Amino acid sequence: MISTGKTDNPAARLFLSLVLLLFLAGGCAKKPWQEDLGPDRGKAVEQVFRRMQQRDAACLPCLDGNAVMSMKNHLETRSLSGYIQTMLPDSIKFIASNPLGQPLFAVTTDGLDFTTLNTSKRTAMSGRLASYALLHDIPPAFFSGSWGEWLTGRIDQGRQESLSFRADGEGRGTWVSFSTTLGGNETTTHLLVDIDQSLLLTRILEDGKGRILAEITYGEWEEVGGCRQPAQITMRQLAFGGEISLGLTDLQANETCRERDFVLPIPAGFTRRLLP
């Protein structure tokens, strides 16, 4: 059976909100960066930034482990736990389970399409992420970046010829900023970098009008597969005043994941909702 409609499962909505990185975000918060560093200091920062890019490019593209995802606002906190797998640049799979380890629902995306399964209701939904975005008023800028990099705390790849370097208002590090345009949508990425430790602290995404779409902070770094990986990721600056956090444990890096690992077959007897 095939039908169309909005997501009606709270758990699925929570995870899709995470994967799509805060589609309710708006932003008029004060920007944390200050004056430009100037050509001499900027050149020194760029050298460190390029080395960080090279380091992260050499990391294994696949990670998996356990995850606890929470969404908090002024009224409530909701949490889900389960298994998460990601393959850079854009493939993500999450299987949520109950306390007994039984699967409640699963979701996968490759950055273009997605599929969800709700085992208790025996329903499935699949389609293009662009259709989901249109249905739920998601800013199109979220389709112009690499979710894999966003969820692993890695430096964005690519040359990024035009970089700007600015001081942080709280003295936490240096802001490295660049703009990209994909599909006609311009996005500016601001990375707060600890130059001394070569560590990414915060990622802020802006749309073409300078509106903050998301602020993603990274913490509790640990070594996974010879590379550093944040075990705690927090996403703030939501329009509804809440935040989404992701806690990761038992992380492993490997070379064995493939595109087929991110395909969810729809079991017989499930009602399917199809987005164009």
CSV table of C-alpha atoms in Angstrom, one decimal, residues 10-274:
chain,number,residue,atom,x,y,z
A,10,PRO,CA,7.6,11.3,17.2
A,11,ALA,CA,10.8,9.2,17.2
A,12,ALA,CA,11.2,9.5,13.4
A,13,ARG,CA,10.6,13.2,13.6
A,14,LEU,CA,13.3,13.5,16.3
A,15,PHE,CA,15.9,11.6,14.3
A,16,LEU,CA,15.1,13.3,11.0
A,17,SER,CA,15.4,16.6,12.8
A,18,LEU,CA,18.9,15.6,13.9
A,19,VAL,CA,19.9,14.3,10.5
A,20,LEU,CA,18.6,17.4,8.7
A,21,LEU,CA,20.4,19.5,11.3
A,22,LEU,CA,17.9,21.8,12.9
A,23,PHE,CA,15.4,22.6,10.1
A,24,LEU,CA,13.5,24.9,12.5
A,25,ALA,CA,16.5,27.1,13.0
A,26,GLY,CA,16.4,30.8,12.6
A,27,GLY,CA,18.9,33.2,14.0
A,28,CYS,CA,19.4,36.7,15.1
A,29,ALA,CA,21.9,35.9,17.8
A,30,LYS,CA,25.0,38.0,18.2
A,31,LYS,CA,27.9,36.7,16.1
A,32,PRO,CA,30.9,35.6,18.2
A,33,TRP,CA,33.6,36.5,15.8
A,34,GLN,CA,35.4,39.9,15.8
A,35,GLU,CA,38.0,41.7,13.9
A,36,ASP,CA,40.0,40.2,11.0
A,37,LEU,CA,43.4,38.9,11.9
A,38,GLY,CA,45.2,40.6,9.1
A,39,PRO,CA,47.4,39.0,6.4
A,40,ASP,CA,50.4,37.9,8.6
A,41,ARG,CA,48.4,36.2,11.4
A,42,GLY,CA,45.9,34.9,8.9
A,43,LYS,CA,48.6,33.2,6.9
A,44,ALA,CA,49.8,31.4,10.0
A,45,VAL,CA,46.3,30.2,10.8
A,46,GLU,CA,45.7,29.1,7.2
A,47,GLN,CA,48.8,26.8,7.4
A,48,VAL,CA,47.4,25.1,10.5
A,49,PHE,CA,43.9,24.9,8.9
A,50,ARG,CA,45.3,23.2,5.7
A,51,ARG,CA,47.2,20.7,7.8
A,52,MET,CA,44.0,19.9,9.7
A,53,GLN,CA,42.2,19.4,6.3
A,54,GLN,CA,44.9,16.9,5.2
A,55,ARG,CA,44.8,15.1,8.5
A,56,ASP,CA,41.1,14.6,8.4
A,57,ALA,CA,41.1,13.6,4.7
A,58,ALA,CA,43.3,10.7,5.7
A,59,CYS,CA,40.9,9.3,8.3
A,60,LEU,CA,38.7,6.3,7.6
A,61,PRO,CA,35.4,7.3,6.1
A,62,CYS,CA,33.2,4.9,8.1
A,63,LEU,CA,32.3,5.1,11.7
A,64,ASP,CA,29.7,3.1,13.8
A,65,GLY,CA,28.8,2.8,17.4
A,66,ASN,CA,26.1,3.4,19.9
A,67,ALA,CA,24.2,6.7,20.2
A,68,VAL,CA,21.9,8.5,22.5
A,69,MET,CA,20.0,11.4,20.9
A,70,SER,CA,18.1,14.0,22.9
A,71,MET,CA,16.0,16.9,22.0
A,72,LYS,CA,15.3,19.5,24.8
A,73,ASN,CA,13.0,22.5,24.9
A,74,HIS,CA,11.4,24.5,27.8
A,75,LEU,CA,8.7,21.9,28.1
A,76,GLU,CA,10.3,18.5,27.9
A,77,THR,CA,13.4,16.4,27.0
A,78,ARG,CA,13.0,13.4,24.7
A,79,SER,CA,15.7,10.8,24.1
A,80,LEU,CA,16.4,7.9,21.8
A,81,SER,CA,19.1,5.3,22.0
A,82,GLY,CA,20.4,2.9,19.3
A,83,TYR,CA,23.0,2.1,16.7
A,84,ILE,CA,24.4,4.7,14.4
A,85,GLN,CA,26.6,4.2,11.3
A,86,THR,CA,28.0,6.9,9.0
A,87,MET,CA,30.0,6.9,5.8
A,88,LEU,CA,31.4,10.2,4.6
A,89,PRO,CA,30.4,12.3,2.9
A,90,ASP,CA,26.6,11.9,3.3
A,91,SER,CA,25.4,8.4,4.3
A,92,ILE,CA,23.8,7.9,7.7
A,93,LYS,CA,21.9,5.0,9.3
A,94,PHE,CA,20.3,4.9,12.7
A,95,ILE,CA,18.4,2.0,14.3
A,96,ALA,CA,16.5,3.0,17.5
A,97,SER,CA,15.8,0.2,20.1
A,98,ASN,CA,13.8,-0.2,23.2
A,99,PRO,CA,15.5,-1.1,26.6
A,100,LEU,CA,15.2,-4.8,25.6
A,101,GLY,CA,17.2,-4.2,22.5
A,102,GLN,CA,14.3,-4.6,20.1
A,103,PRO,CA,14.2,-2.3,17.1
A,104,LEU,CA,11.6,0.5,17.2
A,105,PHE,CA,12.4,2.2,14.0
A,106,ALA,CA,15.2,2.7,11.5
A,107,VAL,CA,16.2,5.5,9.1
A,108,THR,CA,18.9,5.8,6.4
A,109,THR,CA,19.9,8.6,4.0
A,110,ASP,CA,22.6,9.0,1.4
A,111,GLY,CA,22.2,12.8,1.3
A,112,LEU,CA,19.7,12.7,-1.6
A,113,ASP,CA,17.1,10.1,-0.6
A,114,PHE,CA,15.9,8.7,2.7
A,115,THR,CA,13.9,5.7,4.1
A,116,THR,CA,12.3,5.2,7.5
A,117,LEU,CA,10.8,2.1,9.1
A,118,ASN,CA,8.4,2.1,12.1
A,119,THR,CA,8.2,-1.5,13.3
A,120,SER,CA,5.5,-1.0,15.9
A,121,LYS,CA,3.1,0.6,13.3
A,122,ARG,CA,4.5,-1.5,10.4
A,123,THR,CA,4.9,1.6,8.3
A,124,ALA,CA,7.6,2.9,6.0
A,125,MET,CA,8.3,6.3,4.4
A,126,SER,CA,10.8,7.0,1.6
A,127,GLY,CA,11.5,9.6,-1.0
A,128,ARG,CA,13.7,12.5,-1.8
A,129,LEU,CA,15.1,14.7,0.9
A,130,ALA,CA,14.2,17.7,-1.2
A,131,SER,CA,10.6,16.7,-1.0
A,132,TYR,CA,10.8,16.2,2.8
A,133,ALA,CA,12.4,19.7,3.0
A,134,LEU,CA,9.6,21.3,1.0
A,135,LEU,CA,7.0,19.5,3.1
A,136,HIS,CA,8.5,20.7,6.4
A,137,ASP,CA,9.9,24.1,5.4
A,138,ILE,CA,13.5,23.0,5.8
A,139,PRO,CA,16.1,25.7,4.7
A,140,PRO,CA,17.6,24.5,1.4
A,141,ALA,CA,21.1,25.4,2.7
A,142,PHE,CA,21.2,22.2,4.7
A,143,PHE,CA,21.6,20.3,1.4
A,144,SER,CA,24.8,22.2,0.5
A,145,GLY,CA,27.1,20.6,3.1
A,146,SER,CA,28.5,17.3,4.2
A,147,TRP,CA,26.6,15.8,7.1
A,148,GLY,CA,29.3,13.3,7.6
A,149,GLU,CA,31.8,16.1,8.4
A,150,TRP,CA,29.2,17.8,10.5
A,151,LEU,CA,28.6,14.7,12.7
A,152,THR,CA,32.3,13.7,13.0
A,153,GLY,CA,33.8,17.1,13.8
A,154,ARG,CA,36.1,17.0,10.7
A,155,ILE,CA,37.3,19.9,8.8
A,156,ASP,CA,35.4,20.5,5.5
A,157,GLN,CA,37.3,19.2,2.5
A,158,GLY,CA,37.9,21.2,-0.7
A,159,ARG,CA,40.3,24.0,-1.4
A,160,GLN,CA,38.1,26.9,-0.2
A,161,GLU,CA,40.2,29.5,-2.0
A,162,SER,CA,38.6,32.5,-0.2
A,163,LEU,CA,39.1,32.1,3.5
A,164,SER,CA,38.7,34.8,6.2
A,165,PHE,CA,40.3,34.6,9.7
A,166,ARG,CA,38.8,36.4,12.7
A,167,ALA,CA,39.4,36.5,16.4
A,168,ASP,CA,36.8,35.0,18.8
A,169,GLY,CA,35.1,37.4,21.1
A,170,GLU,CA,35.7,35.1,24.1
A,171,GLY,CA,39.3,34.2,23.3
A,172,ARG,CA,38.5,30.5,22.7
A,173,GLY,CA,40.3,30.3,19.3
A,174,THR,CA,40.2,31.6,15.8
A,175,TRP,CA,37.2,31.7,13.3
A,176,VAL,CA,37.9,30.4,9.8
A,177,SER,CA,35.1,31.2,7.4
A,178,PHE,CA,34.2,30.4,3.8
A,179,SER,CA,31.2,30.3,1.5
A,180,THR,CA,30.0,27.6,-0.8
A,181,THR,CA,27.2,27.5,-3.4
A,182,LEU,CA,25.4,24.3,-4.4
A,183,GLY,CA,22.2,24.0,-6.3
A,184,GLY,CA,21.9,27.8,-6.3
A,185,ASN,CA,22.0,28.0,-2.4
A,186,GLU,CA,24.7,29.9,-0.7
A,187,THR,CA,25.9,28.7,2.7
A,188,THR,CA,28.6,30.3,4.8
A,189,THR,CA,30.5,28.0,7.2
A,190,HIS,CA,32.3,29.4,10.3
A,191,LEU,CA,34.7,27.1,12.1
A,192,LEU,CA,36.1,27.9,15.5
A,193,VAL,CA,39.5,26.3,15.7
A,194,ASP,CA,41.9,25.8,18.6
A,195,ILE,CA,45.1,26.5,16.7
A,196,ASP,CA,47.4,25.2,19.4
A,197,GLN,CA,45.6,21.8,19.6
A,198,SER,CA,44.5,21.7,15.9
A,199,LEU,CA,41.0,20.9,17.1
A,200,LEU,CA,37.6,22.0,15.9
A,201,LEU,CA,35.5,23.5,18.7
A,202,THR,CA,32.4,24.8,17.0
A,203,ARG,CA,30.8,25.0,13.5
A,204,ILE,CA,28.2,27.7,12.7
A,205,LEU,CA,26.2,27.6,9.5
A,206,GLU,CA,24.6,30.6,7.9
A,207,ASP,CA,22.4,31.0,4.9
A,208,GLY,CA,22.9,33.5,2.1
A,209,LYS,CA,21.1,36.2,4.1
A,210,GLY,CA,23.4,35.9,7.1
A,211,ARG,CA,20.9,34.0,9.2
A,212,ILE,CA,22.4,31.5,11.6
A,213,LEU,CA,20.9,28.0,10.7
A,214,ALA,CA,22.8,26.0,13.3
A,215,GLU,CA,25.5,26.1,15.9
A,216,ILE,CA,27.2,22.8,16.4
A,217,THR,CA,29.7,22.3,19.2
A,218,TYR,CA,32.0,19.4,19.7
A,219,GLY,CA,33.4,17.9,23.0
A,220,GLU,CA,34.7,14.8,24.8
A,221,TRP,CA,37.2,14.0,22.0
A,222,GLU,CA,38.7,10.6,21.8
A,223,GLU,CA,40.8,8.6,19.4
A,224,VAL,CA,39.0,6.3,17.0
A,225,GLY,CA,40.9,4.5,14.3
A,226,GLY,CA,43.9,6.8,14.7
A,227,CYS,CA,41.8,10.0,14.3
A,228,ARG,CA,40.1,12.2,16.8
A,229,GLN,CA,36.4,12.0,17.1
A,230,PRO,CA,34.0,14.0,19.3
A,231,ALA,CA,31.8,11.8,21.6
A,232,GLN,CA,29.5,14.7,22.4
A,233,ILE,CA,27.9,16.9,19.8
A,234,THR,CA,25.4,19.6,20.7
A,235,MET,CA,23.3,21.6,18.3
A,236,ARG,CA,21.9,25.0,19.5
A,237,GLN,CA,20.3,28.1,18.1
A,238,LEU,CA,16.9,26.5,17.5
A,239,ALA,CA,14.0,28.8,16.7
A,240,PHE,CA,11.9,27.1,19.4
A,241,GLY,CA,14.6,27.7,22.0
A,242,GLY,CA,15.7,24.1,22.5
A,243,GLU,CA,18.7,22.0,21.6
A,244,ILE,CA,19.6,18.6,20.2
A,245,SER,CA,22.5,16.6,21.6
A,246,LEU,CA,24.2,13.4,20.4
A,247,GLY,CA,26.2,11.2,22.7
A,248,LEU,CA,28.4,8.5,21.1
A,249,THR,CA,30.0,5.4,22.7
A,250,ASP,CA,31.8,2.3,21.6
A,251,LEU,CA,32.9,4.0,18.4
A,252,GLN,CA,34.8,2.1,15.7
A,253,ALA,CA,36.3,3.1,12.4
A,254,ASN,CA,36.5,0.7,9.5
A,255,GLU,CA,37.0,0.4,5.8
A,256,THR,CA,34.3,-2.2,5.2
A,257,CYS,CA,31.1,-0.3,5.0
A,258,ARG,CA,29.5,0.1,1.6
A,259,GLU,CA,26.6,1.9,0.0
A,260,ARG,CA,24.4,-1.2,0.3
A,261,ASP,CA,24.8,-1.0,4.1
A,262,PHE,CA,22.6,2.1,4.0
A,263,VAL,CA,19.7,0.5,2.1
A,264,LEU,CA,16.6,-0.4,4.2
A,265,PRO,CA,14.5,-3.1,2.5
A,266,ILE,CA,10.8,-2.5,3.2
A,267,PRO,CA,9.3,-5.7,4.7
A,268,ALA,CA,6.2,-7.2,3.2
A,269,GLY,CA,3.0,-6.0,4.9
A,270,PHE,CA,4.3,-2.6,5.8
A,271,THR,CA,2.2,0.4,4.7
A,272,ARG,CA,4.5,2.7,2.6
A,273,ARG,CA,4.3,6.5,2.4
A,274,LEU,CA,6.1,7.7,-0.7
